[in-house]
Short mmCIF file of C-alpha atoms in Angstrom, two decimals:
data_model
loop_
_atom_site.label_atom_id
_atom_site.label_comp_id
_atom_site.label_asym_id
_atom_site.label_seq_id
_atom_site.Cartn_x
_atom_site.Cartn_y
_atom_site.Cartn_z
CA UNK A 144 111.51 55.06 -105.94
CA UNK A 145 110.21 54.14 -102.25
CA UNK A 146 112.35 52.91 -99.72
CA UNK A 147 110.82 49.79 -97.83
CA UNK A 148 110.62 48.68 -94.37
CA UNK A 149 110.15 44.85 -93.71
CA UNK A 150 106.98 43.88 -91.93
CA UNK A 151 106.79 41.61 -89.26
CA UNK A 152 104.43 39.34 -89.96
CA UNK A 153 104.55 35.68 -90.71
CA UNK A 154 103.33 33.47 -94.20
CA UNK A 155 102.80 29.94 -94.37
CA UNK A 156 103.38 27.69 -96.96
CA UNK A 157 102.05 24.96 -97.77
CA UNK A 158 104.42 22.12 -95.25
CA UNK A 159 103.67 19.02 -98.54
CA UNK A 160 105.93 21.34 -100.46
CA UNK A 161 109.21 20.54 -97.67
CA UNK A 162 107.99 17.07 -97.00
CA UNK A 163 108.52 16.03 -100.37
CA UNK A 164 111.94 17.86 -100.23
CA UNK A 165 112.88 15.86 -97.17
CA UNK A 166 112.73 12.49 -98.56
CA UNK A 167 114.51 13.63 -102.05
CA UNK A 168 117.96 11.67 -102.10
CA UNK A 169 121.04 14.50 -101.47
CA UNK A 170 122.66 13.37 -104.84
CA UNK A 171 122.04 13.39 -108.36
CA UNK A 172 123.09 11.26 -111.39
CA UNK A 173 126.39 12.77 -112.65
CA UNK A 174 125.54 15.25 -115.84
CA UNK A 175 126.95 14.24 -119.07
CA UNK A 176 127.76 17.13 -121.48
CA UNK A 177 127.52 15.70 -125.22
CA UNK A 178 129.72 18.79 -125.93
CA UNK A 179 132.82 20.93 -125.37
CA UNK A 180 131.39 24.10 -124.84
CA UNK A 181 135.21 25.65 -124.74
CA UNK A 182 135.37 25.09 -128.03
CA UNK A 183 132.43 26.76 -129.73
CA UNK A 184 133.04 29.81 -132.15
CA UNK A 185 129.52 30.88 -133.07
CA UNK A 186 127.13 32.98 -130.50
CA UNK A 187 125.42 30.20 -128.87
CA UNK A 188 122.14 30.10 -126.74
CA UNK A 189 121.73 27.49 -123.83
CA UNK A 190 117.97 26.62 -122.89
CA UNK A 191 115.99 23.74 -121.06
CA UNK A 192 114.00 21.60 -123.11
CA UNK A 193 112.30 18.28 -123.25
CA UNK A 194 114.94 16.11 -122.99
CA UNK A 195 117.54 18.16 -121.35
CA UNK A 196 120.02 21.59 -121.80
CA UNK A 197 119.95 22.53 -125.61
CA UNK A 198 122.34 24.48 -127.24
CA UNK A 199 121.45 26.17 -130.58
CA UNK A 200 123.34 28.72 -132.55
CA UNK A 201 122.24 32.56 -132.53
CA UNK A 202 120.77 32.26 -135.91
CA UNK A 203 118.68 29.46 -135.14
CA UNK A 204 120.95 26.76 -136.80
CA UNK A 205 122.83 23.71 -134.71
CA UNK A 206 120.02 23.07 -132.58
CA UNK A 207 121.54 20.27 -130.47
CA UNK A 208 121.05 18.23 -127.10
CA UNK A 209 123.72 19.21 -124.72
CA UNK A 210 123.38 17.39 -121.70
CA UNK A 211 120.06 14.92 -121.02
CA UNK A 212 118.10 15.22 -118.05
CA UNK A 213 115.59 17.29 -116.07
CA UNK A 214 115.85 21.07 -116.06
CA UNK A 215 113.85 23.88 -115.00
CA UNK A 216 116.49 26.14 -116.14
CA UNK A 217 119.12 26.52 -118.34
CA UNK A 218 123.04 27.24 -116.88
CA UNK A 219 124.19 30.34 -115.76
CA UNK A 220 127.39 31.45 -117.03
CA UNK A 221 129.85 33.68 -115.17
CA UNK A 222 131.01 36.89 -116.99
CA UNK A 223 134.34 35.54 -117.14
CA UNK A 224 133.88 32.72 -119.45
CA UNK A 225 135.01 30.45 -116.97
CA UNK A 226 132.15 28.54 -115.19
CA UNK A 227 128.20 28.15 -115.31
CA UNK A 228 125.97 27.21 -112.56
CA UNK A 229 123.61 24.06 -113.27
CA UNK A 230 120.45 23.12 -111.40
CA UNK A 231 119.65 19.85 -112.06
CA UNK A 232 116.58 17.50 -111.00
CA UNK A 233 113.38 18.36 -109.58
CA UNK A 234 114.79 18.52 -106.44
CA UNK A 235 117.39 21.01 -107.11
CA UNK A 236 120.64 19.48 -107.32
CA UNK A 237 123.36 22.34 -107.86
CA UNK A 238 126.77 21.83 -110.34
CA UNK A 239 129.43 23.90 -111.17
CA UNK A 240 130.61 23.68 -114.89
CA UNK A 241 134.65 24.24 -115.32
CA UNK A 242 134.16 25.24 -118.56
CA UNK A 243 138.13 24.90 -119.29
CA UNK A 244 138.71 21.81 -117.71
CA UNK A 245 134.71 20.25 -118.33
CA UNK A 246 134.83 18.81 -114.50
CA UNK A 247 131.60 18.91 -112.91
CA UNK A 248 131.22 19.75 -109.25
CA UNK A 249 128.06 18.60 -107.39
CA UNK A 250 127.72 21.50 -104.97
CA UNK A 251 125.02 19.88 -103.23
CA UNK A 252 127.37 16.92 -102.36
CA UNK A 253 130.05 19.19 -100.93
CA UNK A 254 127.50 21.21 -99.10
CA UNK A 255 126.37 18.24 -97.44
CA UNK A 256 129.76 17.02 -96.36
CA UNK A 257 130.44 19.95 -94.80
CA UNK A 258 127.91 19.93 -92.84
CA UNK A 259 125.40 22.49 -94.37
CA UNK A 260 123.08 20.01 -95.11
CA UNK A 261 121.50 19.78 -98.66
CA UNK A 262 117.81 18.97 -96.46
CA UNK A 263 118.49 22.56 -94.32
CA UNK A 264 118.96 24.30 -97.54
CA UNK A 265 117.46 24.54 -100.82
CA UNK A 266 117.82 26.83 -103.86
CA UNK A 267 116.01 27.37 -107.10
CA UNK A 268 118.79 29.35 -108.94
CA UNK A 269 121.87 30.64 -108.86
CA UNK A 270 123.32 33.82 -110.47
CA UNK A 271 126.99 34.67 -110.62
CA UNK A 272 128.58 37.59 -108.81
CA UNK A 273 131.28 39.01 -111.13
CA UNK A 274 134.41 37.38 -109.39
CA UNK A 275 133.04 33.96 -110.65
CA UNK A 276 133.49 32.64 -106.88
CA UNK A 277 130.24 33.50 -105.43
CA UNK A 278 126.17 33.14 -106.25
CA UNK A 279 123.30 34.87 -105.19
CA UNK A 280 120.83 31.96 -104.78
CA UNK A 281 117.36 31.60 -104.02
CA UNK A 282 117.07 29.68 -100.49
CA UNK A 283 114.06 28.02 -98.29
CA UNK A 284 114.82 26.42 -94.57
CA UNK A 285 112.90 22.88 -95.57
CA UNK A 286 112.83 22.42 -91.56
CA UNK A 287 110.35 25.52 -91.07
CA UNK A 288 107.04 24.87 -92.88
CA UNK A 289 106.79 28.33 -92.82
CA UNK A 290 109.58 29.59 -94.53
CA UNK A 291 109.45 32.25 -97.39
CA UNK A 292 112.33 32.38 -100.38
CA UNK A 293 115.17 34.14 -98.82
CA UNK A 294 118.59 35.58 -101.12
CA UNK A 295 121.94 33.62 -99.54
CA UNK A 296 124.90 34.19 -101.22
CA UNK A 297 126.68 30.75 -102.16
CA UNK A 298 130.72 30.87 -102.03
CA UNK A 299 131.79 27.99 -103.55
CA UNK A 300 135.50 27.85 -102.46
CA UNK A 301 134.84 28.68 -98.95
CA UNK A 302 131.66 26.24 -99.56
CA UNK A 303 129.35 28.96 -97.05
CA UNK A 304 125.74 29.46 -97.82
CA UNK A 305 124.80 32.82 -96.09
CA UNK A 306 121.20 34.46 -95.31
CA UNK A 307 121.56 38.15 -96.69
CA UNK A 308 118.22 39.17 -96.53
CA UNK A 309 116.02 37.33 -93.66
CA UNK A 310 112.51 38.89 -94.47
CA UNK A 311 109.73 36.15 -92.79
CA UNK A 312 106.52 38.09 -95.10
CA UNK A 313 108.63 38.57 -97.98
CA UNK A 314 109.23 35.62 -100.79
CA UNK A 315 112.28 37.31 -103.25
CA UNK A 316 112.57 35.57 -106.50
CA UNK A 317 114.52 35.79 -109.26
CA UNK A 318 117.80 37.17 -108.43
CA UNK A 319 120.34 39.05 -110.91
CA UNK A 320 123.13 40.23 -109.72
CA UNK A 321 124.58 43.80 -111.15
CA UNK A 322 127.56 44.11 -113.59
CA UNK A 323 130.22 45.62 -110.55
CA UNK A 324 128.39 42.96 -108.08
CA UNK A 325 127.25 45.97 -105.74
CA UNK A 326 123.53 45.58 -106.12
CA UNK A 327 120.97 42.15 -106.32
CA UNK A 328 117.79 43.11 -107.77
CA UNK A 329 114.86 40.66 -107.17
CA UNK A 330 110.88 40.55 -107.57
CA UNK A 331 108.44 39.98 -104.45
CA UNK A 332 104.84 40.80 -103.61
CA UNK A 333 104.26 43.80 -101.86
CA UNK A 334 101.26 45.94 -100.66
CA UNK A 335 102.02 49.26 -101.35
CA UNK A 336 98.94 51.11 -99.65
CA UNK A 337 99.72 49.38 -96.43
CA UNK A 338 103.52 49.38 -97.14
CA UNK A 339 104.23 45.70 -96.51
CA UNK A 340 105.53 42.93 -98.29
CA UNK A 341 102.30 40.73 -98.40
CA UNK A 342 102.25 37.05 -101.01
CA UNK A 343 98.63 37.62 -101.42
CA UNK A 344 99.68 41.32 -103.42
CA UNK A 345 100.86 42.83 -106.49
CA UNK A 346 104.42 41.39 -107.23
CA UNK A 347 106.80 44.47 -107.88
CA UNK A 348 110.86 44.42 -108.46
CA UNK A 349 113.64 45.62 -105.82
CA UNK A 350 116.73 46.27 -105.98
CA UNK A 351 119.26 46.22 -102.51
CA UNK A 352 123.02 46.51 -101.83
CA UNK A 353 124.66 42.57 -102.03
CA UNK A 354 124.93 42.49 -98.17
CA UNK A 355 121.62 42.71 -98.03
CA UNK A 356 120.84 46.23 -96.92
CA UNK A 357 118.84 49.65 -98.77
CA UNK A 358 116.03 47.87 -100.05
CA UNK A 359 114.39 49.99 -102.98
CA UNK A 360 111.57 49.46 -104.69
CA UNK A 361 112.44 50.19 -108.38
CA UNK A 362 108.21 49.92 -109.81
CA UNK A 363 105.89 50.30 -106.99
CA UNK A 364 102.99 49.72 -109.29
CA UNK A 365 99.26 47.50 -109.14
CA UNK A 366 100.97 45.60 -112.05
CA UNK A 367 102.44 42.26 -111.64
CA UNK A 368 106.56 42.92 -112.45
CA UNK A 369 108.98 40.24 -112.21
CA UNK A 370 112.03 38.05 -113.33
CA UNK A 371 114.58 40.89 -113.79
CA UNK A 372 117.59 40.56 -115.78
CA UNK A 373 120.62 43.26 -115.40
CA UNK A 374 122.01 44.35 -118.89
CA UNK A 375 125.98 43.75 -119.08
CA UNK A 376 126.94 47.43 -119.01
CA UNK A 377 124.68 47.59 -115.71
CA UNK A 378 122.44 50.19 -117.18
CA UNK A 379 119.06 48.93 -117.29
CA UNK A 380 117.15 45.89 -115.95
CA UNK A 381 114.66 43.40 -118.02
CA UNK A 382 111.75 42.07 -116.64
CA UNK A 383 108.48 40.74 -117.78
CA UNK A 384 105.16 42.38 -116.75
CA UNK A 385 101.49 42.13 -116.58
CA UNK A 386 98.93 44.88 -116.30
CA UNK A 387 96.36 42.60 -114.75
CA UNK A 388 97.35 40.24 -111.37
CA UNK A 389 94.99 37.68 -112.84
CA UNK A 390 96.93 37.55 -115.99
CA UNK A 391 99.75 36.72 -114.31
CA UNK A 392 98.36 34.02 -112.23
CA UNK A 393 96.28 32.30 -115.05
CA UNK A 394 98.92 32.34 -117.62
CA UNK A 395 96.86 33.78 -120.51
CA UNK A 396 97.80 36.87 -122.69
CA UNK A 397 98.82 39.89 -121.60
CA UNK A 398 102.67 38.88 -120.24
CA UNK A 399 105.43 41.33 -122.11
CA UNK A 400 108.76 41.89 -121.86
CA UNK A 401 109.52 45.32 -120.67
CA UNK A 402 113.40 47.17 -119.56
CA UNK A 403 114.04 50.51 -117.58
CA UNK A 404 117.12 52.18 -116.49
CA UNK A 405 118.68 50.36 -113.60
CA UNK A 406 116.79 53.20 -111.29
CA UNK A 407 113.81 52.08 -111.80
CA UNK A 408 112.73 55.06 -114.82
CA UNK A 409 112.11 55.01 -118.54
CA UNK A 410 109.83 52.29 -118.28
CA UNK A 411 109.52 50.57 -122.22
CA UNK A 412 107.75 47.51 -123.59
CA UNK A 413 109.69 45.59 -126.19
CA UNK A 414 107.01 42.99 -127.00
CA UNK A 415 103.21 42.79 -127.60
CA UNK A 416 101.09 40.21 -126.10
CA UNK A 417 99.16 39.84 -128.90
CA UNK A 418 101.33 37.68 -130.88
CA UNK A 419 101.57 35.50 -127.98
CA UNK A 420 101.63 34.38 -124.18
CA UNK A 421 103.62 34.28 -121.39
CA UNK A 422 106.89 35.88 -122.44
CA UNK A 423 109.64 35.66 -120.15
CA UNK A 424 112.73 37.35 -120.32
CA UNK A 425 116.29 35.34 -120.37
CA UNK A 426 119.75 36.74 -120.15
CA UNK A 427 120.91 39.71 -122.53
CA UNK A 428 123.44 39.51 -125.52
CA UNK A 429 126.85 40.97 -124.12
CA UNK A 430 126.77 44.48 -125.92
CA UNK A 431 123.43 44.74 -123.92
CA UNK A 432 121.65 45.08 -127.12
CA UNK A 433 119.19 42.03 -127.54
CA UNK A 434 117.45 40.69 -124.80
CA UNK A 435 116.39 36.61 -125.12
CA UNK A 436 113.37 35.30 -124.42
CA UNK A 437 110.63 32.36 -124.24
CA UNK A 438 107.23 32.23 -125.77
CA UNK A 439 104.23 30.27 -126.68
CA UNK A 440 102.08 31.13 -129.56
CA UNK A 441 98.48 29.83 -130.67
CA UNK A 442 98.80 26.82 -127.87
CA UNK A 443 101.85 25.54 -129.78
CA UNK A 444 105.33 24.82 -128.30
CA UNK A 445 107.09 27.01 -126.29
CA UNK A 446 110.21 28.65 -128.79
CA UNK A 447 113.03 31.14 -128.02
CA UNK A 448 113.13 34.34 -129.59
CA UNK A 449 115.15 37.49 -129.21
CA UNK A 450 114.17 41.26 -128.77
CA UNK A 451 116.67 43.90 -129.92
CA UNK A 452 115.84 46.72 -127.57
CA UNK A 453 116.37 49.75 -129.70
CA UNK A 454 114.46 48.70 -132.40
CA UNK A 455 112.27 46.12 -131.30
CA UNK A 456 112.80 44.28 -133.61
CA UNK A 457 111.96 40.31 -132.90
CA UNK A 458 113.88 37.28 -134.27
CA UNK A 459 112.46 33.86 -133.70
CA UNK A 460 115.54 31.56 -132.97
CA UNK A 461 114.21 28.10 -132.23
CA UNK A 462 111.02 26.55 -134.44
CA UNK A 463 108.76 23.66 -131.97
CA UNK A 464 111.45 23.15 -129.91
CA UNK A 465 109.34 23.37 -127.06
CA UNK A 466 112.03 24.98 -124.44
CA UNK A 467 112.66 28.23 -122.05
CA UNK A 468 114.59 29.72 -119.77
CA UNK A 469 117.49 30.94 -122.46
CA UNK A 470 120.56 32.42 -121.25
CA UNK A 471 123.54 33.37 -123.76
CA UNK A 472 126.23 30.49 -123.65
CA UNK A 473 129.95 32.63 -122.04
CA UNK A 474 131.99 30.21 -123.20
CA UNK A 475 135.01 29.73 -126.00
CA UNK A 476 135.18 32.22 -128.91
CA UNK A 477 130.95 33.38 -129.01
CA UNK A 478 130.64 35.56 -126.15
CA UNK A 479 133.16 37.46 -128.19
CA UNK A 480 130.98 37.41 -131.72
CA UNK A 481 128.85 39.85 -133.28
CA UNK A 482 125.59 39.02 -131.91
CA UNK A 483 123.81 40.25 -135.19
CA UNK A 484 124.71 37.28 -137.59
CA UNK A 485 123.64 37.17 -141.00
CA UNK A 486 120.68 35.49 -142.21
CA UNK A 487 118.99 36.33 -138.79
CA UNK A 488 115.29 34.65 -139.17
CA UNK A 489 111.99 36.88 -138.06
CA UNK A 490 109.18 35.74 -136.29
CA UNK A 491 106.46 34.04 -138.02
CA UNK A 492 104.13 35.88 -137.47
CA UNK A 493 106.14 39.18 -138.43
CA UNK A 494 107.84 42.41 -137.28
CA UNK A 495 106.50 42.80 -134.06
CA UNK A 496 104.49 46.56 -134.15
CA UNK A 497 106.65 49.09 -132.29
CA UNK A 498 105.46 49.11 -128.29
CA UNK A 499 104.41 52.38 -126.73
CA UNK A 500 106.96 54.35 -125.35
CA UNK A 501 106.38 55.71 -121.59
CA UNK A 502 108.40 56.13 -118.15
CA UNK A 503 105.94 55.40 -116.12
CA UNK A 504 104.19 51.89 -114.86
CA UNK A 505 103.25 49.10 -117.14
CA UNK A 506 100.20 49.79 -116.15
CA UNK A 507 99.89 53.29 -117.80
CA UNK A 508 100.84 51.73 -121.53
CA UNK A 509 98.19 50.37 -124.63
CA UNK A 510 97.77 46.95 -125.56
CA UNK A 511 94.90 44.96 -123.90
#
């Protein structure tokens, strides 16, 4: 692990990106949910599809629209069965779920009536600290054209939305927050000959204390590492991975879904591109023993599939639904379930073959 000092230099985005953000309207068309999701009793996924939020039992059966609309991803549920974070529109409109009562909250509208503007701030996410009050979130100042993807932490009784980690050449990206809420780990590039953070490098993942503080850089690798996803019992991380930079960037095969301990060792992959592109890991199953993911295969719709990460084994959940971004549904009776129903269905394509076992780098493992 390397310990990592913030540059001071200064990235520029591209200033259409906030312009277009400026003249979005502040509020969103109430959501609709077609279903109480207090009352389920099976293990139940949640992902973002054509028309809207899906939900579809573990075993693949049920598959049913939730709520219409646009999404870019599906909720996030807090740990306590109690809430889940929505971002709606393509402007990023943020809700809070009351999963016992079904009131929805517009965050976005309270923000603004506070007086922390939904136009200063933006975020792209929003993952749940474990006392189901706060968020680690994703956040861009739309007034500087210049502005990288900071990590503000969202309370949403206290309604404050506040910079943790104010790095101007670093762009942190998908934020998961750890089991005992100590610890946010989150992927940015970073040049690790010249020790900087730097957009136009290698993207590796990080892990830091919640107040922003002890930055650690968990791969430190020429392979392109990102989206990680902490296991429930906080002991190792998910993340998907490419050996190449331009595989990464173009899309095309060579994207797996790899885990390590939460330290950043015993590096494994749990897929093989082969059998398709693009994988990208969603949340894990609550005995931390399947992980969920997205995939495309042979240019045909994106499905969800899970990845049990002893094993290996994969089981294809959803057939052309076209949809990603899966997270397991903590709500009612399922988060309680055996996650390993019977009648489980296996990819089409197969078993997947059993990936290479090493501790070190993506980038050291078979498979091209």
């Amino acid at each position: 692990m390397t310990s990592i000092a913030f540059s001071n230099l200064r990235a520029v985005l591209a200033a259409a990106v906030f312009v277009a953000l400026l003249s979005a309207p502040y509020l969103h068309a109430d959501l609709k949910p077609m279903e109480d999701v207090a009352k389920l009793t099976k293990p139940t996924v949640c992902y973002a599809g054509e028309e809207g939020l899906y939900l579809v039992d573990w075993d693949g059966q049920n598959n049913r629209l939730w709520i219409e609309g646009v999404f870019g991803l599906a909720p996030e549920w807090s740990r306590d069965g109690r809430r889940a974070s929505i971002i709606a529109g393509r402007s990023y409109f943020h809700y809070i779920l009351d999963i016992q009562t079904g009131r929805l909250t517009n965050m976005t509208k309270r923000l603004d009536e506070k007086g922390v503007r939904a136009d200063t701030y933006y975020y792209t996410g929003a993952w749940w600290f474990p006392d189901g009050k706060r968020l680690a979130c994703r956040g861009y100042d739309v007034h500087d054209g210049s502005s990288l993807a900071d990590v503000y932490i969202l309370d949403i009784n206290k309604l404050t939305f506040d910079n943790v980690k104010q790095t101007p050449t670093a762009q942190e990206a998908w934020i998961s927050v750890s089991p005992d809420g100590e610890k946010i780990a989150f992927h940015a590039s970073y040049n690790a000959q010249d020790d900087k953070f730097d957009t136009e490098s290698q993207q590796d993942l990080f892990v830091m204390d919640a107040d922003g503080s002890n930055v650690v850089n968990l791969t430190n690798s020429p392979a392109y590492e990102r989206n990680p996803e902490w296991s429930p019992d906080g002991k190792k991380i998910a993340f998907e991975a490419a050996k190449r930079p331009e595989q990464l960037k173009t899309g095309i095969r060579g994207v797996d879904v790899y885990v390590m301990d939460a330290d950043g060792s015993n590096v494994e992959r749990l897929t093989t591109h082969e059998i398709g592109k693009w994988k990208s890991p969603g949340t894990w199953s609550p005995d931390s023993k399947w992980i969920l993911f997205d995939m495309q295969v042979d240019r045909g719709p994106y499905d969800i599939y899970r990845v049990h990460v002893d094993t290996k084994e994969v089981v294809q959940i959803t057939h052309g639904a076209g949809g990603g971004s899966p997270t397991w549904v903590h709500a009612g009776k399922s988060r309680f379930l055996s996650v390993d129903p019977a009648g489980k269905k296996k990819a089409q394509w197969g078993a997947v073959k059993k990936a290479d076992s090493s501790p070190n780098s993506p980038t050291s493992q078979d498979g091209e």
